[in-house]
Amino acid sequence: MDEIKIIEVKQSVFADNDHDAERLRQSLKRSKTFLLNLMSSPGSGKTSVLLALAKVFASRGIMTLDEPASIVRPSLRMRVMEADIDSSVDAQTMKDAGIETIQIHTGGMCHLDADMTRQGLEELGYKDFDLVILENVGNLVCPAEFDTGAVRNMTILSVPEGHDKPLKYPLMYETCDLLVVNKTDVLPYFDFDCEKVVEYAKLRNPFIEILFVSAKTGEGMEALADWIEKETRAWIG
Amino acid sequence: MDEIKIIEVKQSVFADNDHDAERLRQSLKRSKTFLLNLMSSPGSGKTSVLLALAKVFASRGIMTLDEPASIVRPSLRMRVMEADIDSSVDAQTMKDAGIETIQIHTGGMCHLDADMTRQGLEELGYKDFDLVILENVGNLVCPAEFDTGAVRNMTILSVPEGHDKPLKYPLMYETCDLLVVNKTDVLPYFDFDCEKVVEYAKLRNPFIEILFVSAKTGEGMEALADWIEKETRAWIG
């Protein structure tokens, strides 16, 4: 079992988070690094979606490992940062699947702020990578309140959670550029209305893009990889 | 559509929450009111479990409505308090099912503290009731950090969320007296290990009681009603 790098981040109480976030984004622009902030409830499938995504990316020559790039020049270099309260379950899952990951521990905090994100990115050596995906703490409320400095925000809603979530957790949908509806493979077993979820999400944010996927079967994962790759290339130029 | 009573609660920044919670519990003891704090992720089925529970309670003569008690004397009088960030979706669902409910709006806050709970209880006129169930904000992190003044804490984990949640959100399981595993009807479609969830929950809290239910099919709901009734009667004496 590979050793996981764990970063214990501390919140800077007096920081102006919006200012920190903007400064981090400028620094990401300079280093040509696209940071995607991935948020959802616990159990929506953030880690499973990342695992399925890594498979698609591998087929496109996007590197998620430190293997020597002697055979083909990687089209993009990607890393994952896992943020958890104090466990390393997800980072271990990623490592076991062969994806280079660092673990951020928030020490009980329910979200990451921009300065905590910066601490994690610096440990990661983010300037060497084109794409970093931050798996935020599983929470549909607090992470939406703190700009992490990411270039884009994405949220996952899984079918078993129900299509009413955009009505009940408005800020998450207001702040996200992309909504991924996951676990479409279990649609037959739940009263989930795909048209309603689109209607409710657009009500919160008319500009939000929406994709339907199943990390389990791979359905829709190519389209999700397309979206991330397109946004990454637009940012890094 | 019945009108829903909505209480906009405010957080008292300087309050000593533990002190407020203890004072509220003493007041609940004097009025012989059992307060159950129900917590979970968004979409675990808090509202569905409450609806299924109300059906079982109705068959036991536990009153959830303001109907005249002329025919039979109610065995217990129950009310529900719904806490949400700023929607009234759940309270409307309860009302539509004929269950008397008040709605607490937290104004963006990710949890309820003891003083916010007290404000809601006073509007409800809690002293007239034997059992009040508080449906907390859907969040597996923050609500566990704030003692609401409830007599018992209960959390729901639904099968689609996965059996690893007690490892990743330790405080929720440490603070709860009862874990209800919901959506057992979809066990065949998910990789959910019922033995592991018991092992992980007991690792966090050796005293936690665990019940398996399906609000959809009604499986296990009698046992859950038993637990709540037993705890209520023990408290109100």
Short mmCIF file of C-alpha atoms in Angstrom, two decimals, chain B:
data_model
loop_
_atom_site.label_atom_id
_atom_site.label_comp_id
_atom_site.label_asym_id
_atom_site.label_seq_id
_atom_site.Cartn_x
_atom_site.Cartn_y
_atom_site.Cartn_z
CA MET B 1 -52.58 24.04 0.46
CA ASP B 2 -52.30 24.81 4.18
CA GLU B 3 -50.25 27.77 5.24
CA ILE B 4 -46.93 26.89 6.81
CA LYS B 5 -45.70 28.71 9.87
CA ILE B 6 -42.18 29.90 9.19
CA ILE B 7 -39.80 31.00 11.93
CA GLU B 8 -36.71 32.98 10.89
CA VAL B 9 -34.24 32.13 13.64
CA LYS B 10 -31.12 34.10 14.41
CA GLN B 11 -27.89 32.80 15.82
CA SER B 12 -26.73 34.46 19.02
CA VAL B 13 -23.04 34.87 18.33
CA PHE B 14 -21.85 35.21 21.89
CA ALA B 15 -23.98 32.49 23.41
CA ASP B 16 -22.43 29.63 25.24
CA ASN B 17 -24.15 26.91 23.26
CA ASP B 18 -23.48 24.06 25.68
CA HIS B 19 -25.00 26.09 28.51
CA ASP B 20 -28.04 27.03 26.39
CA ALA B 21 -28.49 23.39 25.37
CA GLU B 22 -28.39 22.17 28.96
CA ARG B 23 -30.90 24.81 30.05
CA LEU B 24 -33.23 23.86 27.20
CA ARG B 25 -33.01 20.18 28.16
CA GLN B 26 -33.95 21.01 31.76
CA SER B 27 -36.91 22.99 30.48
CA LEU B 28 -37.97 20.04 28.28
CA LYS B 29 -37.71 17.79 31.35
CA ARG B 30 -40.01 20.09 33.33
CA SER B 31 -42.59 20.25 30.54
CA LYS B 32 -42.31 16.47 29.93
CA THR B 33 -41.41 16.97 26.28
CA PHE B 34 -39.04 14.60 24.49
CA LEU B 35 -37.02 16.31 21.75
CA LEU B 36 -35.40 14.08 19.14
CA ASN B 37 -32.80 15.68 16.86
CA LEU B 38 -32.75 14.00 13.45
CA MET B 39 -29.66 14.56 11.34
CA SER B 40 -28.28 13.23 8.03
CA SER B 41 -26.83 14.16 4.65
CA PRO B 42 -29.17 15.78 2.15
CA GLY B 43 -31.28 13.10 0.51
CA SER B 44 -30.83 10.31 3.07
CA GLY B 45 -34.57 10.28 3.64
CA LYS B 46 -35.23 12.27 6.83
CA THR B 47 -38.61 13.48 5.59
CA SER B 48 -39.59 10.09 4.13
CA VAL B 49 -38.72 8.35 7.39
CA LEU B 50 -40.82 10.87 9.32
CA LEU B 51 -43.78 10.31 6.98
CA ALA B 52 -43.50 6.53 7.37
CA LEU B 53 -43.15 6.94 11.13
CA ALA B 54 -46.26 9.10 11.34
CA LYS B 55 -48.26 6.28 9.75
CA VAL B 56 -47.06 3.79 12.36
CA PHE B 57 -47.66 6.31 15.14
CA ALA B 58 -51.20 6.97 13.92
CA SER B 59 -51.98 3.26 14.30
CA ARG B 60 -50.76 3.51 17.90
CA GLY B 61 -52.94 6.51 18.78
CA ILE B 62 -50.08 8.98 18.67
CA MET B 63 -51.51 12.28 17.46
CA THR B 64 -49.76 14.31 14.83
CA LEU B 65 -52.69 16.60 14.05
CA ASP B 66 -54.83 19.21 15.73
CA GLU B 67 -57.99 17.13 15.24
CA PRO B 68 -60.33 16.99 18.23
CA ALA B 69 -59.34 14.16 20.54
CA SER B 70 -62.94 13.32 21.27
CA ILE B 71 -62.97 9.74 20.02
CA VAL B 72 -59.85 8.37 21.64
CA ARG B 73 -57.54 10.03 24.04
CA PRO B 74 -54.19 10.29 22.22
CA SER B 75 -51.51 8.12 23.69
CA LEU B 76 -48.86 10.74 22.85
CA ARG B 77 -49.01 14.15 21.20
CA MET B 78 -46.32 14.71 18.60
CA ARG B 79 -45.11 17.60 16.43
CA VAL B 80 -42.40 18.06 13.80
CA MET B 81 -40.05 21.04 13.38
CA GLU B 82 -38.42 21.31 9.97
CA ALA B 83 -35.15 23.23 9.80
CA ASP B 84 -34.00 24.37 6.38
CA ILE B 85 -31.71 27.01 5.01
CA ASP B 86 -34.44 28.93 3.27
CA SER B 87 -36.95 26.62 1.60
CA SER B 88 -40.13 25.08 2.96
CA VAL B 89 -40.19 22.01 0.72
CA ASP B 90 -40.12 19.48 3.56
CA ALA B 91 -42.64 21.29 5.75
CA GLN B 92 -45.03 21.44 2.79
CA THR B 93 -44.58 17.69 2.25
CA MET B 94 -45.41 17.03 5.91
CA LYS B 95 -48.42 19.37 5.80
CA ASP B 96 -49.69 17.73 2.63
CA ALA B 97 -49.51 14.38 4.44
CA GLY B 98 -51.58 15.84 7.26
CA ILE B 99 -48.81 16.22 9.83
CA GLU B 100 -48.69 19.42 11.85
CA THR B 101 -45.29 21.04 11.27
CA ILE B 102 -43.53 24.31 11.75
CA GLN B 103 -40.69 25.49 9.54
CA ILE B 104 -37.50 26.99 10.90
CA HIS B 105 -35.36 28.96 8.44
CA THR B 106 -31.72 29.26 9.42
CA GLY B 107 -30.99 32.09 6.96
CA GLY B 108 -28.11 30.32 5.29
CA MET B 109 -26.70 28.70 8.44
CA CYS B 110 -25.59 25.09 8.06
CA HIS B 111 -26.87 23.93 11.45
CA LEU B 112 -29.16 24.77 14.35
CA ASP B 113 -27.79 25.71 17.75
CA ALA B 114 -29.64 25.42 21.07
CA ASP B 115 -30.96 28.97 21.03
CA MET B 116 -32.31 28.65 17.49
CA THR B 117 -33.97 25.38 18.55
CA ARG B 118 -35.49 27.10 21.60
CA GLN B 119 -36.95 29.86 19.39
CA GLY B 120 -38.60 27.23 17.21
CA LEU B 121 -39.90 25.24 20.19
CA GLU B 122 -41.44 28.31 21.79
CA GLU B 123 -43.27 29.23 18.60
CA LEU B 124 -44.51 25.64 18.44
CA GLY B 125 -45.81 25.80 22.01
CA TYR B 126 -43.79 22.72 22.88
CA LYS B 127 -45.10 22.38 26.41
CA ASP B 128 -48.34 20.98 25.00
CA PHE B 129 -46.56 18.07 23.33
CA ASP B 130 -44.93 14.83 24.50
CA LEU B 131 -42.72 14.29 21.50
CA VAL B 132 -41.13 16.80 19.14
CA ILE B 133 -38.92 15.65 16.27
CA LEU B 134 -36.51 18.21 14.89
CA GLU B 135 -35.48 17.58 11.29
CA ASN B 136 -32.12 19.34 11.24
CA VAL B 137 -30.43 20.87 8.15
CA GLY B 138 -29.20 18.18 5.74
CA ASN B 139 -25.50 18.10 6.57
CA LEU B 140 -23.31 15.33 8.00
CA VAL B 141 -20.71 17.70 9.44
CA CYS B 142 -21.84 20.90 11.17
CA PRO B 143 -25.06 19.85 12.95
CA ALA B 144 -23.04 17.27 14.90
CA GLU B 145 -20.92 20.08 16.37
CA PHE B 146 -23.80 21.92 18.00
CA ASP B 147 -25.81 20.50 20.90
CA THR B 148 -29.39 21.55 20.08
CA GLY B 149 -30.68 20.72 23.55
CA ALA B 150 -32.33 17.56 22.25
CA VAL B 151 -32.75 14.59 24.57
CA ARG B 152 -31.55 12.12 21.95
CA ASN B 153 -29.74 12.39 18.62
CA MET B 154 -30.48 10.16 15.66
CA THR B 155 -28.81 9.99 12.27
CA ILE B 156 -29.92 8.39 9.02
CA LEU B 157 -27.48 6.85 6.55
CA SER B 158 -29.00 5.68 3.30
CA VAL B 159 -27.71 2.65 1.42
CA PRO B 160 -26.70 4.59 -1.74
CA GLU B 161 -24.33 6.77 0.33
CA GLY B 162 -22.08 3.83 1.15
CA HIS B 163 -21.04 1.99 4.31
CA ASP B 164 -17.82 4.01 4.77
CA LYS B 165 -19.48 7.17 6.10
CA PRO B 166 -18.76 6.48 9.82
CA LEU B 167 -15.05 6.44 8.90
CA LYS B 168 -15.25 9.77 7.09
CA TYR B 169 -17.66 11.75 9.28
CA PRO B 170 -16.72 10.52 12.77
CA LEU B 171 -18.36 13.20 14.93
CA MET B 172 -21.86 12.52 13.61
CA TYR B 173 -21.65 8.90 14.75
CA GLU B 174 -19.98 9.78 18.04
CA THR B 175 -22.82 12.13 18.99
CA CYS B 176 -25.76 9.96 17.93
CA ASP B 177 -27.68 7.49 20.07
CA LEU B 178 -29.29 5.81 17.09
CA LEU B 179 -28.19 5.11 13.55
CA VAL B 180 -30.97 4.30 11.11
CA VAL B 181 -29.80 2.72 7.87
CA ASN B 182 -32.49 3.67 5.33
CA LYS B 183 -33.38 2.55 1.78
CA THR B 184 -32.74 -1.14 2.47
CA ASP B 185 -35.08 -1.81 -0.49
CA VAL B 186 -32.26 -0.86 -2.89
CA LEU B 187 -29.57 -3.02 -1.23
CA PRO B 188 -29.43 -5.30 -4.33
CA TYR B 189 -28.34 -2.40 -6.52
CA PHE B 190 -25.50 -1.02 -4.40
CA ASP B 191 -22.23 -2.33 -2.97
CA PHE B 192 -23.31 -1.68 0.61
CA ASP B 193 -21.94 -3.95 3.33
CA CYS B 194 -24.37 -4.14 6.28
CA GLU B 195 -21.82 -5.82 8.54
CA LYS B 196 -19.17 -3.21 7.79
CA VAL B 197 -21.47 -0.28 8.53
CA VAL B 198 -22.21 -1.77 11.97
CA GLU B 199 -18.48 -2.36 12.57
CA TYR B 200 -17.53 1.20 11.52
CA ALA B 201 -20.35 2.86 13.48
CA LYS B 202 -19.47 0.90 16.64
CA LEU B 203 -15.83 1.87 16.14
CA ARG B 204 -16.91 5.51 16.45
CA ASN B 205 -19.41 4.88 19.22
CA PRO B 206 -19.69 1.49 20.95
CA PHE B 207 -23.05 2.50 22.48
CA ILE B 208 -24.79 3.46 19.25
CA GLU B 209 -27.93 1.47 18.45
CA ILE B 210 -28.51 0.54 14.82
CA LEU B 211 -31.74 -0.17 12.95
CA PHE B 212 -32.24 -1.05 9.28
CA VAL B 213 -35.36 0.38 7.62
CA SER B 214 -36.96 1.21 4.32
CA ALA B 215 -39.25 4.22 4.54
CA LYS B 216 -40.51 3.23 1.10
CA THR B 217 -41.62 -0.33 1.90
CA GLY B 218 -42.16 0.21 5.64
CA GLU B 219 -39.61 -2.47 6.56
CA GLY B 220 -38.22 -1.88 10.04
CA MET B 221 -40.47 1.10 10.75
CA GLU B 222 -42.25 -0.63 13.66
CA ALA B 223 -38.89 -1.17 15.39
CA LEU B 224 -37.97 2.49 14.87
CA ALA B 225 -41.34 3.59 16.26
CA ASP B 226 -40.72 1.29 19.24
CA TRP B 227 -37.35 2.89 19.92
CA ILE B 228 -38.73 6.44 19.79
CA GLU B 229 -41.77 5.57 21.90
CA LYS B 230 -39.64 3.80 24.53
CA GLU B 231 -37.22 6.72 24.78
CA THR B 232 -40.08 9.24 24.92
CA ARG B 233 -41.89 7.39 27.70
CA ALA B 234 -38.65 6.97 29.67
CA TRP B 235 -38.10 10.77 29.50
CA ILE B 236 -41.62 12.00 30.21
CA GLY B 237 -42.08 9.42 33.00
#
